[in-house]
Amino acid sequence: MFGNRQTTYAGLISASKKSLRHFTDELRQWRPPGTFDTNLFLSTLSELNPSQHTLVFAQILTDALTTASSLEHVSMLDPELTRFIAEFDMEAFEQYTKGLDKLVSAIGRIGSQLRDIEAACVRLLSLTVALNEKMAAAVDTLGAQHNHRSLDGATEKLGSNSTKGVRPTKAHIDCLMYCLYTRNRELHVAVLENVIGTKFSALGTLAGTDKPKVFMLYHYYAGMVAVGAGNMERAIQLWKLVFAVSLQSLSAIQVAAYKRLLLISLLEHGTRPRLPSFFPNVHTRDIEAKAAAYVSLAEAFVEEPTLVVLQRLSSMRRQLEIDQNLSLANRVIEQLPAHQIRKVGDVYASLYLSQLADKIAFSSFQRVTGQDVVVALANYIQNMRDPGIQVQGDVVVFVPSTATVSTLPNSALAGSALDIESAWAEKIKSKVAETEQLRSRLTELDHHLALTEEYVTNSRD
Amino acid sequence: MCQPPQLDSFVLSDYLNGYTPSIKIRRALYIGRRCQELALESYQIAYAELVQSTCDLETGKIVAKLIADYDKSFVKDSMWEEEARRKSHDEQEDLLAQIDAQMKQHLMKGASDAQAELGRLYERMGLPDKAAAAYLKARDYCTSMEDQSKMSASAAFAGATIMRWAQVTNYAAKALSTSKIPNDPVNVGLQLLLLQADVGEDKWSEVARAISTLNYESASTSQVVTPMDIALYGTLAGLASLSRDEVKELLINNPQFRKFLEHLPVCLDLLQLFYRSQYTDALVRLDQVMSLARIDMVLMTHVEKLLSQIKVNILVLYTQPFASTRLESMAKALRFGTASKLEKELSELISSGRINARIDLVNGFLISYNVEPRDLALQKVEKMYKTFDDQSELLLSRVMFLEEETAKTP
């Protein structure tokens, strides 16, 4: 019996030793077990070395997770999964990406089935981090990726870095997706730091051949993870990257990203976001047409009184629900008085709470009247925790942070200013290397484009 | 509706006498519609000019009716009407026949002259549109550049009567470009027309600077833009668009412009008070000057905007020397009525960045607000860095994408 169980995977193991083609041929005829067989899976896995039999190990894990039917089953597989993550050979997955994709799908699926999404996300996170490390290590071993370029007319190999360095995989995208399902802030923070924090060196084809979609989807989810982690600025940066790809027509992902980008921009800065300058004007107009209600809300937010903003919001409530942006929009509206108060602070040095409440029509926001408005406004300002806006009795004082104002104490000391300047000098210095990289890549791209057939025949679409 | 001009010794007939008949009539009618107290007098002046210099029957009938509304004893001049009707009909027929005959014989010079004469007839008939069209046709028949220039000039002057500024600018510029005599009175007149067109299109900076270069001797003879008009336009345009020092240099200390100001002394007072920062008195003079501007048909659509612009300039200049100033005293000095009206105006100017200050509404002060240049520089660096950071990340991603998209596999 035991011998029979061993031979279940023996065929795959021996095929993988011969060549990848043998392995894939064997796999085509492969029928996985119908139920979770603890002995089969664990004993086979325990005898295999993940680094030497990466694809087989992954296939066994996939089968095990697919047939698992309880948390107990999954917890039995966890040690092997951890061992696999620590020791797998990236090269194997480079040659046969489907193996990785199936494993990732299985991890996510079992988490959904057993309603243990957080655990699924944690596993995917570990796997993704390991993938990043191994991909980066492969580049270090081979040397700087740009040293392998050779400009040789039509056989020039620009873009050969698409097989080197950190690239997106299905694990990256699923990790973000499952992180979003969890709604666990700590997980969001962990994913933001460990996965999203690692920049891609190339796109490659590990996540699929539709590179624009992979790129856009990744950054779209990444932005949502950043929001969940409470890092709105990062979310804005990530969603803007959705517009970095060049397409012939507008993508639904870009439209969805724009809607959220607009809301977050209003939340954080009180202004509409600017799309990248290289994004085609015709697509910008299209996107604004498709997100017309959002654009209208943003315009009202910036220019119109509170009542108009609330009316616009209620008129687009249905659309927000469909787009699953209602809670975000509500957060934006909650921030509206804060932006209005700061705008008032650009004009006034001090005024009474009642005057401020009139100027920003706080009563229509809070739906309170009389003295309650003043009290509510005072509480709102206290909750803003902005050192530049202070409530002193029934007066609001706006304290400028940088101005030299004759009637207020000057808090800018010479020493602190020098510290600020030296900190900025360091930051700028660190950017020089990145600027140099950008410059060299642009130069190479320019050379490459000049040698392409499309450029020569002038037939590029 | 508006009040009569609050100027010492303003006499309507003297004011209107400086213009050509057609412009005089149009200005008089405009004043009659705008100012109830001067209506009868202006309509009477208009009617007298119509009878004396034109055969414009339609306008004559309308003005006669308007006068009759005010003065029941008025009797219209039926003889003039009959004669004007006959004369305009006969002359028109003659000229059209002449043009036809000249054209059949291909005598272009003759046709051009007849067409020009027809244009002048249409002007007398109160049809400036047709007059301009006739001049342009005449220009097409002209055989020399000089004649073409004259016809373009005539079309421009016809356009000025009905304030078609685009037409005026277009044809005046054409006429000037082909003319070879720089100080020719017609050319000076055309330059004044262009200036008036700029006024009509509220280009105050251009107006102020153009006026500061005018020569009194050559410009004072114009009957389309009189010296009083130049004084008025120059003053208002200067206050709306020039700095204090420019007002001093280009207008007050300009000997040529001072001669124009002699025709309207209140403007010189206004400019001097403005320069000396005596804003309370300056605003009183401004009210007087604006009372004249309100009956000027060229300025009619721009009066309120101009007034607002000048008051804003005065407000901005008032705040500049002070570290802080009490809102009540500022409102009183600048004749704002209440501090709350002033506060509204100030908040708009602070928001737009024209005034660097903050309003202390609790204590009733306007406090100067100056950011340290170093802080400002750091803020700019921070903003620039953030933009650069975002843009470089975007660009790197785009380059990465483009590289892979255009890569060839061997």
PDB file of N, CA and C in Angstrom, chain B residues 146-199:
ATOM      1  N   GLU B 146      -2.421 104.016 -51.945  1.00  0.00           N
ATOM      2  CA  GLU B 146      -2.815 105.188 -51.160  1.00  0.00           C
ATOM      3  C   GLU B 146      -4.346 105.280 -51.072  1.00  0.00           C
ATOM      4  N   ASP B 147      -4.977 105.058 -52.222  1.00  0.00           N
ATOM      5  CA  ASP B 147      -6.444 105.104 -52.232  1.00  0.00           C
ATOM      6  C   ASP B 147      -7.042 103.984 -51.395  1.00  0.00           C
ATOM      7  N   GLN B 148      -6.415 102.827 -51.489  1.00  0.00           N
ATOM      8  CA  GLN B 148      -6.899 101.690 -50.684  1.00  0.00           C
ATOM      9  C   GLN B 148      -6.808 102.020 -49.198  1.00  0.00           C
ATOM     10  N   SER B 149      -5.692 102.649 -48.842  1.00  0.00           N
ATOM     11  CA  SER B 149      -5.497 103.029 -47.449  1.00  0.00           C
ATOM     12  C   SER B 149      -6.590 104.000 -46.999  1.00  0.00           C
ATOM     13  N   LYS B 150      -6.924 104.928 -47.873  1.00  0.00           N
ATOM     14  CA  LYS B 150      -7.964 105.914 -47.521  1.00  0.00           C
ATOM     15  C   LYS B 150      -9.304 105.235 -47.309  1.00  0.00           C
ATOM     16  N   MET B 151      -9.617 104.278 -48.162  1.00  0.00           N
ATOM     17  CA  MET B 151     -10.905 103.593 -48.045  1.00  0.00           C
ATOM     18  C   MET B 151     -10.951 102.746 -46.775  1.00  0.00           C
ATOM     19  N   SER B 152      -9.828 102.088 -46.475  1.00  0.00           N
ATOM     20  CA  SER B 152      -9.768 101.307 -45.231  1.00  0.00           C
ATOM     21  C   SER B 152      -9.999 102.222 -44.030  1.00  0.00           C
ATOM     22  N   ALA B 153      -9.370 103.398 -44.103  1.00  0.00           N
ATOM     23  CA  ALA B 153      -9.533 104.363 -43.003  1.00  0.00           C
ATOM     24  C   ALA B 153     -10.998 104.782 -42.877  1.00  0.00           C
ATOM     25  N   SER B 154     -11.632 105.029 -44.013  1.00  0.00           N
ATOM     26  CA  SER B 154     -13.052 105.435 -43.982  1.00  0.00           C
ATOM     27  C   SER B 154     -13.910 104.337 -43.373  1.00  0.00           C
ATOM     28  N   ALA B 155     -13.620 103.084 -43.739  1.00  0.00           N
ATOM     29  CA  ALA B 155     -14.385 101.959 -43.172  1.00  0.00           C
ATOM     30  C   ALA B 155     -14.170 101.895 -41.661  1.00  0.00           C
ATOM     31  N   ALA B 156     -12.940 102.163 -41.231  1.00  0.00           N
ATOM     32  CA  ALA B 156     -12.646 102.141 -39.796  1.00  0.00           C
ATOM     33  C   ALA B 156     -13.425 103.235 -39.076  1.00  0.00           C
ATOM     34  N   PHE B 157     -13.447 104.422 -39.650  1.00  0.00           N
ATOM     35  CA  PHE B 157     -14.182 105.519 -39.009  1.00  0.00           C
ATOM     36  C   PHE B 157     -15.679 105.219 -38.964  1.00  0.00           C
ATOM     37  N   ALA B 158     -16.190 104.589 -40.038  1.00  0.00           N
ATOM     38  CA  ALA B 158     -17.612 104.222 -40.041  1.00  0.00           C
ATOM     39  C   ALA B 158     -17.886 103.201 -38.939  1.00  0.00           C
ATOM     40  N   GLY B 159     -16.978 102.262 -38.762  1.00  0.00           N
ATOM     41  CA  GLY B 159     -17.134 101.260 -37.704  1.00  0.00           C
ATOM     42  C   GLY B 159     -17.106 101.858 -36.326  1.00  0.00           C
ATOM     43  N   ALA B 160     -16.308 102.912 -36.153  1.00  0.00           N
ATOM     44  CA  ALA B 160     -16.198 103.560 -34.837  1.00  0.00           C
ATOM     45  C   ALA B 160     -17.522 104.203 -34.443  1.00  0.00           C
ATOM     46  N   THR B 161     -18.294 104.663 -35.433  1.00  0.00           N
ATOM     47  CA  THR B 161     -19.581 105.300 -35.135  1.00  0.00           C
ATOM     48  C   THR B 161     -20.505 104.334 -34.400  1.00  0.00           C
ATOM     49  N   ILE B 162     -20.452 103.066 -34.804  1.00  0.00           N
ATOM     50  CA  ILE B 162     -21.349 102.077 -34.179  1.00  0.00           C
ATOM     51  C   ILE B 162     -20.575 101.129 -33.253  1.00  0.00           C
ATOM     52  N   MET B 163     -19.317 101.527 -32.943  1.00  0.00           N
ATOM     53  CA  MET B 163     -18.505 100.789 -31.953  1.00  0.00           C
ATOM     54  C   MET B 163     -18.283  99.328 -32.328  1.00  0.00           C
ATOM     55  N   ARG B 164     -18.016  99.084 -33.601  1.00  0.00           N
ATOM     56  CA  ARG B 164     -17.626  97.719 -34.017  1.00  0.00           C
ATOM     57  C   ARG B 164     -16.104  97.653 -33.900  1.00  0.00           C
ATOM     58  N   TRP B 165     -15.623  97.326 -32.722  1.00  0.00           N
ATOM     59  CA  TRP B 165     -14.198  97.479 -32.461  1.00  0.00           C
ATOM     60  C   TRP B 165     -13.334  96.530 -33.267  1.00  0.00           C
ATOM     61  N   ALA B 166     -13.833  95.332 -33.508  1.00  0.00           N
ATOM     62  CA  ALA B 166     -13.041  94.390 -34.309  1.00  0.00           C
ATOM     63  C   ALA B 166     -12.837  94.963 -35.713  1.00  0.00           C
ATOM     64  N   GLN B 167     -13.902  95.525 -36.255  1.00  0.00           N
ATOM     65  CA  GLN B 167     -13.821  96.137 -37.596  1.00  0.00           C
ATOM     66  C   GLN B 167     -12.864  97.329 -37.566  1.00  0.00           C
ATOM     67  N   VAL B 168     -12.996  98.133 -36.526  1.00  0.00           N
ATOM     68  CA  VAL B 168     -12.141  99.320 -36.405  1.00  0.00           C
ATOM     69  C   VAL B 168     -10.679  98.900 -36.363  1.00  0.00           C
ATOM     70  N   THR B 169     -10.383  97.920 -35.494  1.00  0.00           N
ATOM     71  CA  THR B 169      -8.990  97.481 -35.337  1.00  0.00           C
ATOM     72  C   THR B 169      -8.453  96.949 -36.661  1.00  0.00           C
ATOM     73  N   ASN B 170      -9.259  96.121 -37.312  1.00  0.00           N
ATOM     74  CA  ASN B 170      -8.833  95.472 -38.543  1.00  0.00           C
ATOM     75  C   ASN B 170      -8.502  96.500 -39.619  1.00  0.00           C
ATOM     76  N   TYR B 171      -9.444  97.386 -39.910  1.00  0.00           N
ATOM     77  CA  TYR B 171      -9.257  98.302 -41.046  1.00  0.00           C
ATOM     78  C   TYR B 171      -8.321  99.444 -40.707  1.00  0.00           C
ATOM     79  N   ALA B 172      -8.312  99.889 -39.469  1.00  0.00           N
ATOM     80  CA  ALA B 172      -7.364 100.943 -39.085  1.00  0.00           C
ATOM     81  C   ALA B 172      -5.936 100.424 -39.201  1.00  0.00           C
ATOM     82  N   ALA B 173      -5.731  99.185 -38.761  1.00  0.00           N
ATOM     83  CA  ALA B 173      -4.384  98.609 -38.862  1.00  0.00           C
ATOM     84  C   ALA B 173      -3.961  98.477 -40.316  1.00  0.00           C
ATOM     85  N   LYS B 174      -4.915  98.070 -41.180  1.00  0.00           N
ATOM     86  CA  LYS B 174      -4.592  97.934 -42.616  1.00  0.00           C
ATOM     87  C   LYS B 174      -4.243  99.296 -43.208  1.00  0.00           C
ATOM     88  N   ALA B 175      -5.047 100.282 -42.851  1.00  0.00           N
ATOM     89  CA  ALA B 175      -4.803 101.620 -43.392  1.00  0.00           C
ATOM     90  C   ALA B 175      -3.438 102.128 -42.941  1.00  0.00           C
ATOM     91  N   LEU B 176      -3.088 101.918 -41.693  1.00  0.00           N
ATOM     92  CA  LEU B 176      -1.808 102.406 -41.179  1.00  0.00           C
ATOM     93  C   LEU B 176      -0.650 101.661 -41.811  1.00  0.00           C
ATOM     94  N   SER B 177      -0.840 100.377 -42.092  1.00  0.00           N
ATOM     95  CA  SER B 177       0.282  99.605 -42.617  1.00  0.00           C
ATOM     96  C   SER B 177       0.633 100.028 -44.036  1.00  0.00           C
ATOM     97  N   THR B 178      -0.355 100.541 -44.796  1.00  0.00           N
ATOM     98  CA  THR B 178      -0.061 100.927 -46.176  1.00  0.00           C
ATOM     99  C   THR B 178       0.227 102.414 -46.311  1.00  0.00           C
ATOM    100  N   SER B 179       0.026 103.155 -45.236  1.00  0.00           N
ATOM    101  CA  SER B 179       0.227 104.597 -45.327  1.00  0.00           C
ATOM    102  C   SER B 179       1.707 104.931 -45.195  1.00  0.00           C
ATOM    103  N   LYS B 180       2.139 105.958 -45.962  1.00  0.00           N
ATOM    104  CA  LYS B 180       3.559 106.293 -45.920  1.00  0.00           C
ATOM    105  C   LYS B 180       3.834 107.579 -45.158  1.00  0.00           C
ATOM    106  N   ILE B 181       2.791 108.289 -44.761  1.00  0.00           N
ATOM    107  CA  ILE B 181       3.008 109.598 -44.111  1.00  0.00           C
ATOM    108  C   ILE B 181       2.764 109.442 -42.627  1.00  0.00           C
ATOM    109  N   PRO B 182       3.838 109.499 -41.794  1.00  0.00           N
ATOM    110  CA  PRO B 182       3.660 109.145 -40.392  1.00  0.00           C
ATOM    111  C   PRO B 182       2.778 110.104 -39.597  1.00  0.00           C
ATOM    112  N   ASN B 183       2.940 111.410 -39.810  1.00  0.00           N
ATOM    113  CA  ASN B 183       2.199 112.348 -38.961  1.00  0.00           C
ATOM    114  C   ASN B 183       0.978 112.936 -39.649  1.00  0.00           C
ATOM    115  N   ASP B 184       0.551 112.244 -40.665  1.00  0.00           N
ATOM    116  CA  ASP B 184      -0.651 112.682 -41.365  1.00  0.00           C
ATOM    117  C   ASP B 184      -1.819 112.709 -40.381  1.00  0.00           C
ATOM    118  N   PRO B 185      -2.668 113.745 -40.409  1.00  0.00           N
ATOM    119  CA  PRO B 185      -3.795 113.808 -39.471  1.00  0.00           C
ATOM    120  C   PRO B 185      -4.685 112.576 -39.528  1.00  0.00           C
ATOM    121  N   VAL B 186      -4.833 112.020 -40.751  1.00  0.00           N
ATOM    122  CA  VAL B 186      -5.667 110.811 -40.856  1.00  0.00           C
ATOM    123  C   VAL B 186      -5.029 109.679 -40.059  1.00  0.00           C
ATOM    124  N   ASN B 187      -3.709 109.559 -40.175  1.00  0.00           N
ATOM    125  CA  ASN B 187      -3.006 108.494 -39.444  1.00  0.00           C
ATOM    126  C   ASN B 187      -3.128 108.688 -37.943  1.00  0.00           C
ATOM    127  N   VAL B 188      -2.994 109.916 -37.507  1.00  0.00           N
ATOM    128  CA  VAL B 188      -3.136 110.182 -36.077  1.00  0.00           C
ATOM    129  C   VAL B 188      -4.561 109.814 -35.644  1.00  0.00           C
ATOM    130  N   GLY B 189      -5.506 110.184 -36.504  1.00  0.00           N
ATOM    131  CA  GLY B 189      -6.900 109.827 -36.213  1.00  0.00           C
ATOM    132  C   GLY B 189      -7.090 108.321 -36.124  1.00  0.00           C
ATOM    133  N   LEU B 190      -6.393 107.604 -37.015  1.00  0.00           N
ATOM    134  CA  LEU B 190      -6.507 106.136 -36.992  1.00  0.00           C
ATOM    135  C   LEU B 190      -5.886 105.565 -35.719  1.00  0.00           C
ATOM    136  N   GLN B 191      -4.769 106.136 -35.320  1.00  0.00           N
ATOM    137  CA  GLN B 191      -4.152 105.668 -34.072  1.00  0.00           C
ATOM    138  C   GLN B 191      -5.082 105.910 -32.881  1.00  0.00           C
ATOM    139  N   LEU B 192      -5.761 107.043 -32.929  1.00  0.00           N
ATOM    140  CA  LEU B 192      -6.720 107.312 -31.850  1.00  0.00           C
ATOM    141  C   LEU B 192      -7.894 106.340 -31.918  1.00  0.00           C
ATOM    142  N   LEU B 193      -8.266 105.976 -33.144  1.00  0.00           N
ATOM    143  CA  LEU B 193      -9.338 104.978 -33.285  1.00  0.00           C
ATOM    144  C   LEU B 193      -8.925 103.655 -32.667  1.00  0.00           C
ATOM    145  N   LEU B 194      -7.697 103.260 -32.939  1.00  0.00           N
ATOM    146  CA  LEU B 194      -7.191 102.000 -32.369  1.00  0.00           C
ATOM    147  C   LEU B 194      -7.185 102.082 -30.847  1.00  0.00           C
ATOM    148  N   LEU B 195      -6.825 103.239 -30.355  1.00  0.00           N
ATOM    149  CA  LEU B 195      -6.820 103.437 -28.912  1.00  0.00           C
ATOM    150  C   LEU B 195      -8.235 103.301 -28.369  1.00  0.00           C
ATOM    151  N   GLN B 196      -9.183 103.916 -29.082  1.00  0.00           N
ATOM    152  CA  GLN B 196     -10.573 103.843 -28.636  1.00  0.00           C
ATOM    153  C   GLN B 196     -11.079 102.394 -28.690  1.00  0.00           C
ATOM    154  N   ALA B 197     -10.627 101.651 -29.697  1.00  0.00           N
ATOM    155  CA  ALA B 197     -11.010 100.243 -29.796  1.00  0.00           C
ATOM    156  C   ALA B 197     -10.476  99.472 -28.587  1.00  0.00           C
ATOM    157  N   ASP B 198      -9.263  99.786 -28.170  1.00  0.00           N
ATOM    158  CA  ASP B 198      -8.712  99.143 -26.972  1.00  0.00           C
ATOM    159  C   ASP B 198      -9.543  99.482 -25.743  1.00  0.00           C
ATOM    160  N   VAL B 199     -10.011 100.711 -25.689  1.00  0.00           N
ATOM    161  CA  VAL B 199     -10.893 101.094 -24.571  1.00  0.00           C
ATOM    162  C   VAL B 199     -12.165 100.268 -24.639  1.00  0.00           C
TER     163      VAL B 199
END
